[in-house]
Short mmCIF file of C-alpha atoms in Angstrom, two decimals:
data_model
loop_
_atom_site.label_atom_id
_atom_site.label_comp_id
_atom_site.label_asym_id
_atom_site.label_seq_id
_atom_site.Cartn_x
_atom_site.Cartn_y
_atom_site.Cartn_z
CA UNK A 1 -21.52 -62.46 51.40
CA UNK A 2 -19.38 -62.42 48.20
CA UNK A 3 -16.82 -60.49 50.20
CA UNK A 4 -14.60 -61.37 53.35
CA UNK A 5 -16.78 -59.93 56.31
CA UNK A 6 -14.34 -60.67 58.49
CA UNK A 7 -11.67 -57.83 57.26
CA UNK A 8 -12.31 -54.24 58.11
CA UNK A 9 -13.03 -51.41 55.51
CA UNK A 10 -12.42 -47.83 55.89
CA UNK A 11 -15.73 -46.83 57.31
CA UNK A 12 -15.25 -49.80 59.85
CA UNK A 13 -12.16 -48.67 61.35
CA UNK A 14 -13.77 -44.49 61.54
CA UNK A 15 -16.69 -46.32 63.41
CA UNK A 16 -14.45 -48.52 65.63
CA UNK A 17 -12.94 -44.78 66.78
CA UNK A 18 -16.04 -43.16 67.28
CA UNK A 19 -17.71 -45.71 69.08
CA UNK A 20 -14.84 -46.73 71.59
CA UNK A 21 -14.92 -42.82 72.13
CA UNK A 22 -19.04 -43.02 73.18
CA UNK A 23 -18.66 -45.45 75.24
CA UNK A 24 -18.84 -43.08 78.70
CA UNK A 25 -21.45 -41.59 77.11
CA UNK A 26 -23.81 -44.74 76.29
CA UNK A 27 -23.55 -46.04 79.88
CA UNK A 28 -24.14 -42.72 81.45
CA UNK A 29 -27.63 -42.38 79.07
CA UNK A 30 -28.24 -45.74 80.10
CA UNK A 31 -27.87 -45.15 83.75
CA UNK A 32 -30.15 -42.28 83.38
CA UNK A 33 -32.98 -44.33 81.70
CA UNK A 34 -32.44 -47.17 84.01
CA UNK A 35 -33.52 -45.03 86.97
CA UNK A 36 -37.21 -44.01 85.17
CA UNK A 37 -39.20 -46.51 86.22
CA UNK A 38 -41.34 -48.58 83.03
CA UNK A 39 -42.73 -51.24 83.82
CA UNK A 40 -44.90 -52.70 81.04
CA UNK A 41 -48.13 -51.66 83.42
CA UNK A 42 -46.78 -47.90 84.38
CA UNK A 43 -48.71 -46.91 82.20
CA UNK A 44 -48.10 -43.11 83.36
CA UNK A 45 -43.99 -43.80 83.51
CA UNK A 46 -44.52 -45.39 80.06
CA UNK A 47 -46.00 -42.01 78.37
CA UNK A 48 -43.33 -39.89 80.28
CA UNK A 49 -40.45 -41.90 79.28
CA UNK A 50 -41.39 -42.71 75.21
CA UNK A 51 -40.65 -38.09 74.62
CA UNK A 52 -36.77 -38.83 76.08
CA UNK A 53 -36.81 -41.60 73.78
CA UNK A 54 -37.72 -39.72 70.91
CA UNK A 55 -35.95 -36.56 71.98
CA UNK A 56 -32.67 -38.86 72.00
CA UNK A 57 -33.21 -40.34 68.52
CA UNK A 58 -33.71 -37.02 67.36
CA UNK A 59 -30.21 -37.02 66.33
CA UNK A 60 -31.18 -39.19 63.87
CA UNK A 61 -32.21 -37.92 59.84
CA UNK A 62 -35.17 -39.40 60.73
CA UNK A 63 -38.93 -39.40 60.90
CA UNK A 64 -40.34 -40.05 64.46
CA UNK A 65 -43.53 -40.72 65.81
CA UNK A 66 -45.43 -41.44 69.04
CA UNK A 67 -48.26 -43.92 68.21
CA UNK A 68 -51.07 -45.04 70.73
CA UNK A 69 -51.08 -48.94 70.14
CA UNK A 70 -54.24 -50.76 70.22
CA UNK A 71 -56.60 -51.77 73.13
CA UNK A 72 -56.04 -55.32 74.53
CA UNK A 73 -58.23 -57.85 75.93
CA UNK A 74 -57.20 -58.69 79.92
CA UNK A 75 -58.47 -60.78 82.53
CA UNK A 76 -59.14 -59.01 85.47
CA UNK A 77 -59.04 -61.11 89.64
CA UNK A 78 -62.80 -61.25 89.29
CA UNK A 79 -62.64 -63.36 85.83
CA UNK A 80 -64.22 -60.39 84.45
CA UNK A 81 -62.37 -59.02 80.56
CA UNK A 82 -62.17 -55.64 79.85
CA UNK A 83 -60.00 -53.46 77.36
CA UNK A 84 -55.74 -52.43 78.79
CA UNK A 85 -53.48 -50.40 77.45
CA UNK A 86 -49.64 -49.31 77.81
CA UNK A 87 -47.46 -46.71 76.39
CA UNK A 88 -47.03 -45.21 73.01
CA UNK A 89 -45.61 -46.82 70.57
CA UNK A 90 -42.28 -44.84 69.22
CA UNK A 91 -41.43 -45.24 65.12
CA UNK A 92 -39.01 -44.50 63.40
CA UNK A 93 -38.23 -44.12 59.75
CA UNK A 94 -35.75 -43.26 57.71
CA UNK A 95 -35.05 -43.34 53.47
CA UNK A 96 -37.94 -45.67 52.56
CA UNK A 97 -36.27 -45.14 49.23
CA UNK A 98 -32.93 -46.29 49.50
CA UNK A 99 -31.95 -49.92 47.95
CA UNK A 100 -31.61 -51.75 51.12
CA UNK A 101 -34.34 -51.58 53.70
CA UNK A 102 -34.08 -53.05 57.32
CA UNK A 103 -36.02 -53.16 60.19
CA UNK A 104 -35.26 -52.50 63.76
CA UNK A 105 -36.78 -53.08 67.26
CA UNK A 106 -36.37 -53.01 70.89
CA UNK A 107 -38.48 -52.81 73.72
CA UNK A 108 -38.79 -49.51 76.47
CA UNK A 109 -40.92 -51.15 78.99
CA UNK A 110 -39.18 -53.87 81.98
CA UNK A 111 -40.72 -56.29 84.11
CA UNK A 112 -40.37 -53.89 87.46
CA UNK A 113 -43.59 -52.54 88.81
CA UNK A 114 -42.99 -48.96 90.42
CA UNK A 115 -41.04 -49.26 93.91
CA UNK A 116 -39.90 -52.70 93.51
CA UNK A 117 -36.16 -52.14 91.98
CA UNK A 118 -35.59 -48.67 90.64
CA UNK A 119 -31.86 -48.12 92.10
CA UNK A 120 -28.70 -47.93 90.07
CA UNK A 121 -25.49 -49.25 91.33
CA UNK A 122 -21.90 -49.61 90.08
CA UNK A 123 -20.58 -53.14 91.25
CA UNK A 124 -17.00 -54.66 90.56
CA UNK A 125 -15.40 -55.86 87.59
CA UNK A 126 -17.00 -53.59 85.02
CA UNK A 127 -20.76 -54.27 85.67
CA UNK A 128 -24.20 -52.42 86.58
CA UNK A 129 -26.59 -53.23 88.44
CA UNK A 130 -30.10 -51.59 87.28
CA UNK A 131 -33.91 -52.20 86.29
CA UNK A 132 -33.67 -52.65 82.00
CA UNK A 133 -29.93 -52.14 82.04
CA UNK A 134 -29.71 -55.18 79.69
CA UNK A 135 -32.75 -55.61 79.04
CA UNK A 136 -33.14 -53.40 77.58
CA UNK A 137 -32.63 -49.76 77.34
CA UNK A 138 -29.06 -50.29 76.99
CA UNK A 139 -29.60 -51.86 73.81
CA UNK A 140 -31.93 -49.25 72.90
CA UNK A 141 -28.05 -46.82 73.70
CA UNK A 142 -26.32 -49.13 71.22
CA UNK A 143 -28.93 -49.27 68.66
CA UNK A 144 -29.02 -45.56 68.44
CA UNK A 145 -25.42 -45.02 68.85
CA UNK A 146 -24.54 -47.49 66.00
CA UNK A 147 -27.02 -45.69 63.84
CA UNK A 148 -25.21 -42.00 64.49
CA UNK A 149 -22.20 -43.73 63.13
CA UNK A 150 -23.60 -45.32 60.22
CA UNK A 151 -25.35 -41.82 59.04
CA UNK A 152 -22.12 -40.32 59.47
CA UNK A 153 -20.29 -42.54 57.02
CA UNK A 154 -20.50 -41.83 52.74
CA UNK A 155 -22.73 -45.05 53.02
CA UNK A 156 -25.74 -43.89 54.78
CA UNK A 157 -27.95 -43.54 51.37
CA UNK A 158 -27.81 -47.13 50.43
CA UNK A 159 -29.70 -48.26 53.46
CA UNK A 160 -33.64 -47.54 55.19
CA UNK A 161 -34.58 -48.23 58.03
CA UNK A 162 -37.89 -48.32 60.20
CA UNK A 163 -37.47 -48.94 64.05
CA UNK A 164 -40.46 -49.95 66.59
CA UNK A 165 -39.81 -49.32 70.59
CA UNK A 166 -42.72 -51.36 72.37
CA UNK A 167 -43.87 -50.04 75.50
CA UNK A 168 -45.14 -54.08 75.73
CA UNK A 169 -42.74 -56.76 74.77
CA UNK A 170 -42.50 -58.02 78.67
CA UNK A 171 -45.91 -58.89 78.71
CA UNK A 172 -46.60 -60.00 74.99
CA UNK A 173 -46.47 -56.93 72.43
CA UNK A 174 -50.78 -57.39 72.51
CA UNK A 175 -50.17 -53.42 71.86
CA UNK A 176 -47.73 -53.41 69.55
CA UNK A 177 -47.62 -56.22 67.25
CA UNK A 178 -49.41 -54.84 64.16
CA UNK A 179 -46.64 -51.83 64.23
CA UNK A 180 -44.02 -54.67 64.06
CA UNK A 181 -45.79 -56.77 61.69
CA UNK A 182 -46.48 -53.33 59.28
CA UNK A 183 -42.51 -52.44 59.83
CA UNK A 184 -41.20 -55.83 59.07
CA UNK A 185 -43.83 -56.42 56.14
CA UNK A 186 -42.70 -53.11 54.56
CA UNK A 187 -39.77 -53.83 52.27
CA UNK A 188 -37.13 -54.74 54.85
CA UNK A 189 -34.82 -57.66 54.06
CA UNK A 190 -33.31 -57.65 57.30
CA UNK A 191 -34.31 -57.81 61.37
CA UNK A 192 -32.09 -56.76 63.72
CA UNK A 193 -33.64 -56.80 67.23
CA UNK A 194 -31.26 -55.31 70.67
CA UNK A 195 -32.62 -58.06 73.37
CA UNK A 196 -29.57 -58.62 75.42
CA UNK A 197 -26.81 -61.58 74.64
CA UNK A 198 -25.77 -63.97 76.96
CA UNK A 199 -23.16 -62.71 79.47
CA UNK A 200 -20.55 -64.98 77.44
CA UNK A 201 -21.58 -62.73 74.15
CA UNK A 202 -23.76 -65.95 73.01
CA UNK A 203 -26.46 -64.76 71.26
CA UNK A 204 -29.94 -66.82 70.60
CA UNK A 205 -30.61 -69.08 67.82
CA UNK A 206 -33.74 -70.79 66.89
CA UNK A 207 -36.36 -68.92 69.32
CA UNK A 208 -39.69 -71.30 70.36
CA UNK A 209 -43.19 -69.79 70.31
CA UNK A 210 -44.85 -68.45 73.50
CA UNK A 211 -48.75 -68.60 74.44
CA UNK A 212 -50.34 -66.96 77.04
CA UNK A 213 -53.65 -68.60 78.45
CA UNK A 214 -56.42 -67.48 81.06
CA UNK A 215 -58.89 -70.08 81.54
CA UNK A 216 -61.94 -68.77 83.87
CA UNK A 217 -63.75 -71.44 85.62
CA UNK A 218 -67.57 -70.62 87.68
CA UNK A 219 -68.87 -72.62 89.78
CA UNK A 220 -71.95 -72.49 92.69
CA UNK A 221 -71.47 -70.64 95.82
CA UNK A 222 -72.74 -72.25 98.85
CA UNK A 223 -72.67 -72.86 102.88
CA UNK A 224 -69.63 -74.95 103.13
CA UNK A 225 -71.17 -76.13 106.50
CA UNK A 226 -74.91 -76.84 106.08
CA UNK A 227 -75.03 -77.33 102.53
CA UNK A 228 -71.85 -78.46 100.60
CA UNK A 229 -73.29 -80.70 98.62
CA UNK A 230 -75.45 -77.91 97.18
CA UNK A 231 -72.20 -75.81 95.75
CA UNK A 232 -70.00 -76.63 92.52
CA UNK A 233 -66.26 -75.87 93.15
CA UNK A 234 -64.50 -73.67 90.90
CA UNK A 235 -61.07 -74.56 92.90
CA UNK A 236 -62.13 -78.33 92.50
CA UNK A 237 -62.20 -78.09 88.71
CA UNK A 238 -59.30 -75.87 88.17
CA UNK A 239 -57.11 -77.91 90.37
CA UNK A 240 -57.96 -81.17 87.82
CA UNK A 241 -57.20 -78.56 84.83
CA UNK A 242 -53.60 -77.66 86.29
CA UNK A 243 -52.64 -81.30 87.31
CA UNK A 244 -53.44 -82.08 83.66
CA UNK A 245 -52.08 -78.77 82.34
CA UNK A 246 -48.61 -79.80 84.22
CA UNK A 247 -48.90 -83.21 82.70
CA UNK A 248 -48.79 -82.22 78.96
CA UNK A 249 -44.86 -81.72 79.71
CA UNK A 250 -42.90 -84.24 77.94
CA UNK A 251 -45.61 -85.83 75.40
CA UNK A 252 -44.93 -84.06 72.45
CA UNK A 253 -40.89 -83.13 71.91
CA UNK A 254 -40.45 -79.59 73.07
CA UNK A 255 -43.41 -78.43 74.19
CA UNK A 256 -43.50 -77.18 78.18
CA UNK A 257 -46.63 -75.56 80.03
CA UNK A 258 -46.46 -73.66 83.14
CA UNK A 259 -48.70 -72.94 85.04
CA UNK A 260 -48.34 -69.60 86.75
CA UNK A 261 -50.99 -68.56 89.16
CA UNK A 262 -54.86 -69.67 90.18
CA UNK A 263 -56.67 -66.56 91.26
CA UNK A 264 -60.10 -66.84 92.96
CA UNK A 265 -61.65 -68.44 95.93
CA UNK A 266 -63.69 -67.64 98.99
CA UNK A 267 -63.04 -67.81 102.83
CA UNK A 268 -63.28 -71.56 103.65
CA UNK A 269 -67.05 -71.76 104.83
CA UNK A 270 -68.02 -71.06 101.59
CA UNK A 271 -67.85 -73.24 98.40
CA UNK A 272 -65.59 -71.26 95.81
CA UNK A 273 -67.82 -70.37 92.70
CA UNK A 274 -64.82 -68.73 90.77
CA UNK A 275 -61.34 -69.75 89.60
CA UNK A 276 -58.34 -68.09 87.18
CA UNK A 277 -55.94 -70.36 85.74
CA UNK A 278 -53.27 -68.59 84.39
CA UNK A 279 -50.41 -70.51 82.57
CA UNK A 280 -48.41 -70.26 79.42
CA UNK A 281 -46.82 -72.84 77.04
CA UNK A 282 -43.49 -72.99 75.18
CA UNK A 283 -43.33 -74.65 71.22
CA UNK A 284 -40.47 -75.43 69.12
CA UNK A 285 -42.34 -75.61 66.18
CA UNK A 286 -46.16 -74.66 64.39
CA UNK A 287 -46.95 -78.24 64.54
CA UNK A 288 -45.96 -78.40 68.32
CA UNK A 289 -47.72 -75.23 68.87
CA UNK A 290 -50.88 -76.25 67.16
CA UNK A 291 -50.47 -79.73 69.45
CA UNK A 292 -50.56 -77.62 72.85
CA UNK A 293 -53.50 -75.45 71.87
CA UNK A 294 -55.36 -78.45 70.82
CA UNK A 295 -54.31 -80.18 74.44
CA UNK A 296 -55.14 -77.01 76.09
CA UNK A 297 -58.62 -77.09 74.26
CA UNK A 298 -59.72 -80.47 75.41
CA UNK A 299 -58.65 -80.13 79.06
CA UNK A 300 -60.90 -77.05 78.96
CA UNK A 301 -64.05 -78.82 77.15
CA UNK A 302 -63.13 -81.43 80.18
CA UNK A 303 -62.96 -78.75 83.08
CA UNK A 304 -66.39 -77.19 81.69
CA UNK A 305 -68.21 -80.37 81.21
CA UNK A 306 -68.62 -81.37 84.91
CA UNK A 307 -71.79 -80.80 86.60
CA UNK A 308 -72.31 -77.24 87.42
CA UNK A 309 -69.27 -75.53 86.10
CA UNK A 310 -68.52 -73.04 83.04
CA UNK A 311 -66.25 -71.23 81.99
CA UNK A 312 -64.42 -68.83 79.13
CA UNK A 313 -60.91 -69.39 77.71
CA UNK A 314 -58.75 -67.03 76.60
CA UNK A 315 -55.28 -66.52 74.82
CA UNK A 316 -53.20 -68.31 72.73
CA UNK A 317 -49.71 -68.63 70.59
CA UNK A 318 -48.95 -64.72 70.76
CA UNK A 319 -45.85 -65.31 69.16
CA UNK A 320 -45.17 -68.03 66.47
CA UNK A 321 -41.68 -70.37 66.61
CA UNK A 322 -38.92 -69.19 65.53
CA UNK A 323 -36.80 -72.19 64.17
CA UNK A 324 -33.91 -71.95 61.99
CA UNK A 325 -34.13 -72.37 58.42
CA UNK A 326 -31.38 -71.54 55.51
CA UNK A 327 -32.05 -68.16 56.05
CA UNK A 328 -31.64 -67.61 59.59
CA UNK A 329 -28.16 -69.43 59.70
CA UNK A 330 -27.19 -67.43 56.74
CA UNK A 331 -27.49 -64.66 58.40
CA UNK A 332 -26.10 -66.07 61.48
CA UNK A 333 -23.27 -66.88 59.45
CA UNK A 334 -22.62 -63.29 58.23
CA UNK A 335 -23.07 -62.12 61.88
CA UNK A 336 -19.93 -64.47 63.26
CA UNK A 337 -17.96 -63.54 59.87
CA UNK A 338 -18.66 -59.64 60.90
CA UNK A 339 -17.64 -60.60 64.43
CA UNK A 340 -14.29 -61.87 63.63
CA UNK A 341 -13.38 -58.83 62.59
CA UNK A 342 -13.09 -57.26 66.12
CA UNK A 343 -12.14 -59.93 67.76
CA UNK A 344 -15.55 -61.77 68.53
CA UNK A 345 -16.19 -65.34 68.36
CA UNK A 346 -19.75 -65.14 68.29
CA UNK A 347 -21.98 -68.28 69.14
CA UNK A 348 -25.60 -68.98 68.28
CA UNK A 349 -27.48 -70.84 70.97
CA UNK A 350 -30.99 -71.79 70.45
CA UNK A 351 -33.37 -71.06 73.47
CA UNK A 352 -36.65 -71.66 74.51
CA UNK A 353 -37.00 -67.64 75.15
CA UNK A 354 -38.93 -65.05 73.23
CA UNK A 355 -39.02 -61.73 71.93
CA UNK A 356 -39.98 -59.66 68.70
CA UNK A 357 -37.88 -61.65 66.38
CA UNK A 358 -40.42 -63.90 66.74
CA UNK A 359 -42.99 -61.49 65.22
CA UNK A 360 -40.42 -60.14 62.74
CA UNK A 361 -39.56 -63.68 61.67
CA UNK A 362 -43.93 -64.22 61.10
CA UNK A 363 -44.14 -61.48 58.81
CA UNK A 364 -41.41 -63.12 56.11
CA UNK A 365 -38.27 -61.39 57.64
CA UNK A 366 -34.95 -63.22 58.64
CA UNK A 367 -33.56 -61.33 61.61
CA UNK A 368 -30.78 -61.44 64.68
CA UNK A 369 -32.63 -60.91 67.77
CA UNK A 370 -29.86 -60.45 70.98
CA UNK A 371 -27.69 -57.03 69.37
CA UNK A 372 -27.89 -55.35 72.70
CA UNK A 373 -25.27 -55.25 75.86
CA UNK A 374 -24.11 -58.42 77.35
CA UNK A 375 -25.51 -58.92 80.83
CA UNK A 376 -26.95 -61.58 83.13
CA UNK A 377 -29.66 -62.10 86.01
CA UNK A 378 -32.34 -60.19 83.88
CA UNK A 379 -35.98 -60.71 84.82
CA UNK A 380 -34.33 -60.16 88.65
CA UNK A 381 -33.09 -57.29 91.32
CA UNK A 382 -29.94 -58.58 90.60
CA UNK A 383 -30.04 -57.82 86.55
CA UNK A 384 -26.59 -55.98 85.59
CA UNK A 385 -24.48 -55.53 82.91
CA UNK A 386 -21.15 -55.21 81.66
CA UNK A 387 -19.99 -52.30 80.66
CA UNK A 388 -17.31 -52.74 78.12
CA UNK A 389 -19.88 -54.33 75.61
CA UNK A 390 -21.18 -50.81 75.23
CA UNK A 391 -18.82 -49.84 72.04
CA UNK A 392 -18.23 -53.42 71.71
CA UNK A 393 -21.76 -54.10 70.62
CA UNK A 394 -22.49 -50.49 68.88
CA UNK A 395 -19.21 -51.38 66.77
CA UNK A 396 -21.23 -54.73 65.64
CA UNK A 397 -24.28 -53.59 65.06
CA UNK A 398 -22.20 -50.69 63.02
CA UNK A 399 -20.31 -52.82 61.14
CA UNK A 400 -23.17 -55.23 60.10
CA UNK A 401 -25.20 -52.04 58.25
CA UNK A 402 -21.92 -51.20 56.42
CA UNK A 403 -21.78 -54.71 55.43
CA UNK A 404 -25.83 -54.24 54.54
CA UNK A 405 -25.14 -50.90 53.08
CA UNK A 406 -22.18 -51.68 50.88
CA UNK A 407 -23.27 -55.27 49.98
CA UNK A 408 -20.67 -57.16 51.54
CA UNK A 409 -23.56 -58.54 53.50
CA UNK A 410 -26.07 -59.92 50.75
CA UNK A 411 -29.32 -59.10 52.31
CA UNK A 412 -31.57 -59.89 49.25
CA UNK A 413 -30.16 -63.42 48.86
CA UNK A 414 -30.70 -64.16 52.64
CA UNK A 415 -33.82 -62.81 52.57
CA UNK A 416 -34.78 -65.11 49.30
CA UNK A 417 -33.60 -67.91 51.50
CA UNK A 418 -36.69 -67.73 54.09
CA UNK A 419 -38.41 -70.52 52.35
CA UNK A 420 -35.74 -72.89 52.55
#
């Protein structure tokens, strides 16, 4: 940060060639993962797709591993827990000795179940259209392909790396959040995560914390004819916890709760002696966080207080706020000064979305979070993105580990910044 980051060095300009030159190839690679269904619960297209990831970063001087993550706690339709898991968790390491250290993630894994959007499909005007284009195996493509260029530049021994691909992040990293926390907590000054930007190029800002909640509610079975008054509603009780649920929004600055389904229930001549509330709750901040689980608390002593109902609750803040502090605008600051040198006027929005910056910024690690492709409609059938920020992203994410690598980009004083 001492020197112009906006000017291009040697090394820049050689990766500029190569990368412009790769494009073809890091849509076609993209294309071809797109089409492999792996969605976070395809569980068997999870463990056949994490080999072609490795096989592909294999190009790398690098270490690689396949790690099982750990068992997670889920909530099944008959309010029953029992242990899930997901793919294997791919890591990647590389000179754990070398003055600079970083760490990098990305996610495998998309929110399409098997048969539900598995087509690829060239539109107009340069886009995609394809399950985890954006988001986000084809910033998996530039992550790798911005690393090939780095470790063929004279700079590649001032700079480590470790890299996590979750097989989870879609539905909350449960799996994989100890690898991130151990990658992030393991020297590295630096995150640099390849969630999509914003079709404009915008890229996220201050990130708020996500919870996940299941709140089981049993009640007392019973003839809904010839003996109501004899049964306890689960639906009765769970319908007072999502009206007050719903009504949290807008009492404490920031904070939203949705609620997303209510499993359970009986054929109507019975009185329903089960309910599932599932729901999940957005916080700008830990003290707004530790406000919602609190609220969430108290509505669920409330639900389980009334006569003949119980009930377990589970879930919480899986991923901490992610506000900006002097470190994470210094860094965003570096990022639009790398920008300008090819041409980008890069904008930092902040966003009331998540992702594994939010883990890497919990573990003490200042970090960019949306490296990957621009794209839009992601989350949808209609997800796509557009093609020419292929080599225009690799060429960023290139340019910002020479910066790291040569010290133009001052990792150590950004990271020094966190508590600020």
């Amino acid at each position: 940060m001492t020197t112009d980051l906006s000017t291009l060095s040697p090394e820049d300009e050689a990766a500029r060639e190569r990368l412009y030159a790769s494009a073809a190839e890091m849509l076609d690679r993209t294309k071809r993962w797109s089409a492999h269904n792996t969605g976070s619960l395809n569980t068997d297209g999870l463990r056949r797709f994490a080999p072609r990831l490795a096989d592909a970063f294999s190009a790398l001087e690098a270490e690689i591993k396949l790690n099982e993550g750990a068992a997670f706690e889920s909530v099944g339709a008959d309010g029953e827990t029992s242990e899930a898991h997901t793919g294997p968790i791919v890591e990647i390491s590389a000179r754990p000795q070398a003055p600079v250290q970083i760490v990098m993630s990305g996610h495998y894994d998309t929110v399409f179940a098997p048969g539900v959007f598995e087509t690829v499909t060239d539109l107009p005007d340069g886009r995609v259209n394809g399950p985890g284009m954006a988001d986000m195996k084809g910033g998996i493509c530039v992550m790798l392909e911005a690393l090939r260029t780095f470790e063929a530049s004279r700079l590649k021994d001032q700079l480590g790396y470790r890299i996590v691909l979750t097989p989870d992040e879609e539905i909350g990293n449960f799996a994989s959040s100890e690898a991130l926390r151990r990658a992030a907590s393991s020297g590295a000054l630096i995150g640099m995560t390849y969630e999509p930007a914003m079709e404009t190029g915008a890229m996220a800002g201050g990130r708020k914390g996500s919870a996940v909640f299941d709140i089981v509610l049993h009640g007392r079975a019973a003839h809904a004819g010839r003996a109501k008054e004899e049964g306890r509603s689960a639906i009765e009780a769970a319908a007072e916890l999502v009206v007050g649920l719903e009504a949290l929004n807008n009492q404490f600055d920031g904070v939203t709760f949705n609620v997303g389904s209510i499993d359970g229930g009986a054929p109507v001549n019975i009185v329903p002696d089960l309910a599932i509330v599932r729901f999940g709750a957005r916080a700008p901040d830990h003290q707004a966080a530790e406000w919602a689980t609190q609220s969430v608390q108290k509505l669920f002593e409330r639900a389980v207080s009334r006569d003949g109902i119980h009930g377990h609750l589970h879930g919480g803040f899986y991923r901490p706020p992610k506000p900006r502090n002097g470190a994470q605008q210094a860094l965003f600051e570096a990022v639009h000064s790398t920008g300008r040198a090819i041409g980008l006027d890069l904008e930092f929005v902040d966003t009331g979305g998540v992702c594994e910056g939010n883990n890497i910024f919990a573990a003490g690690v200042p970090n960019v979070d949306t490296l990957g492709v621009r794209g839009g409609r992601i989350h949808s059938p209609d997800e796509f993105v557009i093609t020419e920020s292929f080599p225009e992203r690799a060429l960023l994410s290139a340019l910002l580990l020479n910066r790291l690598a040569d010290g133009r980009l001052d990792a150590r004083r950004i990271k020094d910044m966190m508590g600020r």
